[in-house]
Amino acid sequence: MPGQEHPAARGRVAGSFVPGGPQSAGPANEAQGGASAPPSRSLASRTNRPAVPALIAMLAAVAFTLARWQTWAHGHISRFILVGRHFATPSQLPHGMPVAKTYGYDGQFFYRLALNPLNFHHTAYGITMDRPYRYMRIGYPALTWLISAGQHALVPVMLVVINIAAIGALGYLGAMFAAEGGRHALAGLLIPGYFGLLTSLSRDTAEPLAAVCLLAGLLAVRSRRPVLAAALLACGALTRETVMVAVAAIAIMRVTGMLRRRARPGREDLTWLVPALAFAAWQVVVKAAAGSVPLLADGGRNAGAPFIAPLEAFRHNFAHIHLHQFEQYDLWFLELAILVCFSVAALLCLRATSAPGHERLAFILYLVEICVVTPSTWNSLDSDMRSFIEVYLLAVIILLGTPRRTLGAWLLPEMAALTVPALVAITQRRLTGS
């Protein structure tokens, strides 16, 4: 596993082969006596291992899934997909697939691709694609198809199972980042604690798997495993195109470093070349099969003038806020406040964090990205800002890598507590509504 924790040097920061990354190691062990000290039997030491937050995150995801399955879904796991009447032809759908009286949600397009990832027809299996960019995000459907062994009846279950496993993996990866920052493994629960993941789990979307590929890839970069990092980031880019922002950050740091030092390309450049080539190659495949380059075909629909969308969403939602009853507009502002708090804290810690230079640059680029997306992304009251997950993840990584004397021992627990009301509110909504 990339970024593997070393018990004897829990506070060590892994080196980065990307220029601008940390090269110095922190204090390895604050305990006196070295090997002669008896092993601690405290609860804190027993839970200070990556498997613990991984298990906690996975059990929480399983509990939430079972509750939603039995309450809102009434025992039908296929309802998680949210196939909508607008894009579906009921008579052509696989047997037993429920159809909602709405437009449905993104999960219906992942489901359709998971039935056959290489079927690029505009309409197949009773579901019509709305936009070409759906074909870009092939990683989640392809993995589901592979695990389902092509059995259509298993696809609805496997879509959920993959997301549960991904959330557990995020707990593990979060613990690895926490260990490299010299923190307790349970601090890594901040990573799977993003409220938008509940919506992804509820509706079979690709954010959990893409986040795993992104974070595991960044850990592989830290561990100087360029081949593994290249494979993980390539899978991430084919799962969710926003992973390419982090790939671009790595490329910028590598190229500028080589120009400064007049160095030649090496194996380390696989970390950005392979994902870029894989992403470009898939664009060519989709163009040949579907008739358009998905990234270019939908660029105008997914991006706009900088800062206009968030400001318009803030103005519109503020006009509808309810001061006497907690409603969807109030929840939107709570989610925004959490995202802003983590982002501001990370910006203030950019100079002090031990996170490599490419991770800090990626965080800045992700902030820029969410400021140029279209109003439809910002205005969505029902997505719980799942599209902004990378900003949160990179902010947490930066905070986990910030020394306690700079960050303050109280800040991370306080910020973790800030996420709890949003998690509770979204859980309640997903157990009772679509």
CSV table of C-alpha atoms in Angstrom, one decimal, residues 53-245:
chain,number,residue,atom,x,y,z
A,53,PRO,CA,-10.7,4.2,10.8
A,54,ALA,CA,-11.2,2.1,7.7
A,55,LEU,CA,-13.5,-0.3,9.7
A,56,ILE,CA,-15.3,2.6,11.3
A,57,ALA,CA,-16.0,4.3,7.9
A,58,MET,CA,-17.1,1.1,6.3
A,59,LEU,CA,-19.4,0.1,9.1
A,60,ALA,CA,-21.0,3.6,9.0
A,61,ALA,CA,-21.5,3.3,5.3
A,62,VAL,CA,-23.0,-0.2,5.7
A,63,ALA,CA,-25.4,1.0,8.4
A,64,PHE,CA,-26.5,4.0,6.4
A,65,THR,CA,-27.0,1.8,3.3
A,66,LEU,CA,-29.1,-0.8,5.2
A,67,ALA,CA,-31.2,2.0,6.8
A,68,ARG,CA,-31.9,3.7,3.4
A,69,TRP,CA,-32.5,0.3,1.8
A,70,GLN,CA,-35.2,-0.6,4.3
A,71,THR,CA,-36.7,2.8,4.7
A,72,TRP,CA,-36.7,4.9,1.6
A,73,ALA,CA,-36.0,2.1,-0.9
A,74,HIS,CA,-38.5,-0.3,0.7
A,75,GLY,CA,-36.1,-3.2,0.2
A,76,HIS,CA,-35.3,-2.5,-3.5
A,77,ILE,CA,-31.7,-1.7,-4.0
A,78,SER,CA,-32.4,-0.7,-7.6
A,79,ARG,CA,-34.1,2.4,-6.3
A,80,PHE,CA,-30.7,3.8,-5.4
A,81,ILE,CA,-30.1,4.3,-9.1
A,82,LEU,CA,-32.9,6.8,-9.4
A,83,VAL,CA,-33.9,6.0,-13.0
A,84,GLY,CA,-36.1,8.9,-14.2
A,85,ARG,CA,-39.0,8.8,-16.5
A,86,HIS,CA,-37.6,11.6,-18.7
A,87,PHE,CA,-34.6,9.5,-19.8
A,88,ALA,CA,-36.1,6.0,-19.5
A,89,THR,CA,-38.3,3.8,-21.7
A,90,PRO,CA,-39.9,1.5,-19.1
A,91,SER,CA,-40.7,-1.3,-21.6
A,92,GLN,CA,-37.0,-1.6,-22.6
A,93,LEU,CA,-35.5,-1.4,-19.1
A,94,PRO,CA,-34.1,-4.6,-17.4
A,95,HIS,CA,-36.8,-6.5,-15.6
A,96,GLY,CA,-37.8,-5.1,-12.2
A,97,MET,CA,-36.1,-1.7,-12.6
A,98,PRO,CA,-38.2,1.0,-10.8
A,99,VAL,CA,-38.8,4.3,-12.6
A,100,ALA,CA,-39.1,7.5,-10.7
A,101,LYS,CA,-41.6,10.2,-11.7
A,102,THR,CA,-38.7,12.7,-12.1
A,103,TYR,CA,-35.7,13.3,-14.3
A,104,GLY,CA,-33.8,10.9,-12.1
A,105,TYR,CA,-30.2,11.4,-11.2
A,106,ASP,CA,-26.7,10.7,-12.4
A,107,GLY,CA,-26.7,7.2,-11.1
A,108,GLN,CA,-29.0,6.1,-14.0
A,109,PHE,CA,-26.2,6.9,-16.5
A,110,PHE,CA,-23.5,5.0,-14.5
A,111,TYR,CA,-26.0,2.1,-14.3
A,112,ARG,CA,-26.5,2.1,-18.1
A,113,LEU,CA,-22.8,2.1,-18.8
A,114,ALA,CA,-22.2,-0.6,-16.2
A,115,LEU,CA,-24.5,-2.9,-18.1
A,116,ASN,CA,-22.1,-2.7,-21.1
A,117,PRO,CA,-19.2,-0.1,-20.8
A,118,LEU,CA,-18.5,-0.3,-24.6
A,119,ASN,CA,-22.1,0.4,-25.7
A,120,PHE,CA,-22.0,4.0,-27.0
A,121,HIS,CA,-25.4,4.2,-28.5
A,122,HIS,CA,-27.4,7.2,-27.5
A,123,THR,CA,-30.2,4.9,-26.1
A,124,ALA,CA,-29.5,1.5,-24.8
A,125,TYR,CA,-31.1,-0.8,-22.2
A,126,GLY,CA,-34.0,1.6,-22.0
A,127,ILE,CA,-32.0,4.6,-20.9
A,128,THR,CA,-31.0,7.6,-23.1
A,129,MET,CA,-27.8,9.5,-22.4
A,130,ASP,CA,-28.4,13.2,-21.8
A,131,ARG,CA,-24.8,14.5,-22.5
A,132,PRO,CA,-21.7,13.1,-24.1
A,133,TYR,CA,-19.5,13.7,-21.0
A,134,ARG,CA,-21.2,10.7,-19.4
A,135,TYR,CA,-19.0,8.5,-21.5
A,136,MET,CA,-15.9,10.1,-20.0
A,137,ARG,CA,-16.6,8.7,-16.5
A,138,ILE,CA,-16.1,5.0,-17.5
A,139,GLY,CA,-14.1,3.9,-14.4
A,140,TYR,CA,-16.9,3.3,-12.0
A,141,PRO,CA,-19.2,1.5,-14.5
A,142,ALA,CA,-16.3,-0.6,-15.9
A,143,LEU,CA,-15.3,-1.8,-12.4
A,144,THR,CA,-19.0,-2.6,-11.7
A,145,TRP,CA,-19.3,-4.5,-14.9
A,146,LEU,CA,-16.1,-6.4,-14.1
A,147,ILE,CA,-17.1,-7.3,-10.6
A,148,SER,CA,-20.6,-8.2,-11.8
A,149,ALA,CA,-19.1,-10.6,-14.4
A,150,GLY,CA,-21.5,-9.0,-16.9
A,151,GLN,CA,-24.5,-10.2,-15.0
A,152,HIS,CA,-27.1,-7.4,-15.3
A,153,ALA,CA,-29.0,-8.6,-12.2
A,154,LEU,CA,-25.9,-8.0,-10.0
A,155,VAL,CA,-25.2,-4.5,-11.3
A,156,PRO,CA,-27.5,-2.5,-8.9
A,157,VAL,CA,-26.0,-4.3,-5.9
A,158,MET,CA,-22.4,-3.9,-7.0
A,159,LEU,CA,-22.8,-0.2,-7.7
A,160,VAL,CA,-23.6,0.2,-4.0
A,161,VAL,CA,-21.0,-2.4,-2.8
A,162,ILE,CA,-18.2,-0.6,-4.6
A,163,ASN,CA,-19.1,2.8,-3.0
A,164,ILE,CA,-19.2,1.2,0.5
A,165,ALA,CA,-15.8,-0.4,-0.1
A,166,ALA,CA,-14.5,3.0,-1.4
A,167,ILE,CA,-15.6,4.8,1.7
A,168,GLY,CA,-13.9,2.2,3.9
A,169,ALA,CA,-10.7,2.7,1.8
A,170,LEU,CA,-11.0,6.5,2.3
A,171,GLY,CA,-10.8,5.8,6.0
A,172,TYR,CA,-7.6,3.8,5.5
A,173,LEU,CA,-6.1,6.4,3.2
A,174,GLY,CA,-7.0,9.2,5.6
A,175,ALA,CA,-5.2,7.3,8.4
A,176,MET,CA,-2.1,7.1,6.2
A,177,PHE,CA,-2.1,10.8,5.6
A,178,ALA,CA,-2.6,11.4,9.3
A,179,ALA,CA,0.3,9.1,10.2
A,180,GLU,CA,2.6,10.9,7.8
A,181,GLY,CA,1.6,14.2,9.5
A,182,GLY,CA,2.4,12.8,12.9
A,183,ARG,CA,-1.2,12.5,14.0
A,184,HIS,CA,-3.4,9.8,15.4
A,185,ALA,CA,-4.9,7.5,12.8
A,186,LEU,CA,-8.4,8.4,13.8
A,187,ALA,CA,-7.8,12.0,12.6
A,188,GLY,CA,-8.0,10.4,9.1
A,189,LEU,CA,-11.7,9.9,9.5
A,190,LEU,CA,-12.0,13.5,8.3
A,191,ILE,CA,-11.4,12.2,4.8
A,192,PRO,CA,-14.5,10.0,4.6
A,193,GLY,CA,-16.4,12.5,6.7
A,194,TYR,CA,-17.3,14.7,3.7
A,195,PHE,CA,-21.1,15.1,3.7
A,196,GLY,CA,-21.3,14.9,-0.1
A,197,LEU,CA,-20.2,11.2,0.1
A,198,LEU,CA,-23.6,10.4,1.6
A,199,THR,CA,-25.3,11.6,-1.5
A,200,SER,CA,-22.9,9.6,-3.7
A,201,LEU,CA,-23.6,6.5,-1.7
A,202,SER,CA,-27.4,7.2,-1.9
A,203,ARG,CA,-27.4,7.6,-5.6
A,204,ASP,CA,-24.7,5.4,-7.1
A,205,THR,CA,-22.3,8.1,-8.3
A,206,ALA,CA,-18.6,7.9,-8.9
A,207,GLU,CA,-17.1,10.4,-6.3
A,208,PRO,CA,-16.1,7.7,-3.7
A,209,LEU,CA,-14.1,5.6,-6.2
A,210,ALA,CA,-12.5,8.7,-7.8
A,211,ALA,CA,-11.5,10.0,-4.4
A,212,VAL,CA,-9.8,6.6,-3.6
A,213,CYS,CA,-7.8,6.7,-6.8
A,214,LEU,CA,-6.8,10.3,-6.3
A,215,LEU,CA,-5.7,9.9,-2.7
A,216,ALA,CA,-4.0,6.5,-3.2
A,217,GLY,CA,-2.2,8.0,-6.2
A,218,LEU,CA,-1.0,11.0,-4.2
A,219,LEU,CA,0.3,8.6,-1.5
A,220,ALA,CA,2.1,6.6,-4.2
A,221,VAL,CA,3.8,9.8,-5.4
A,222,ARG,CA,4.9,10.5,-1.8
A,223,SER,CA,6.3,7.0,-1.6
A,224,ARG,CA,8.3,7.4,-4.8
A,225,ARG,CA,6.3,4.7,-6.6
A,226,PRO,CA,5.7,6.3,-10.0
A,227,VAL,CA,4.3,3.3,-11.8
A,228,LEU,CA,1.7,2.7,-9.1
A,229,ALA,CA,0.9,6.4,-8.9
A,230,ALA,CA,0.5,6.5,-12.7
A,231,ALA,CA,-1.9,3.6,-12.7
A,232,LEU,CA,-4.0,4.9,-9.8
A,233,LEU,CA,-4.2,8.5,-11.2
A,234,ALA,CA,-5.1,7.1,-14.7
A,235,CYS,CA,-7.9,5.1,-13.2
A,236,GLY,CA,-9.0,8.2,-11.3
A,237,ALA,CA,-9.0,10.4,-14.4
A,238,LEU,CA,-11.2,7.8,-16.2
A,239,THR,CA,-13.6,7.7,-13.3
A,240,ARG,CA,-14.0,11.4,-12.8
A,241,GLU,CA,-12.2,14.0,-15.1
A,242,THR,CA,-11.5,16.4,-12.2
A,243,VAL,CA,-8.7,14.1,-11.1
A,244,MET,CA,-6.8,15.6,-14.1
A,245,VAL,CA,-6.5,18.8,-12.1
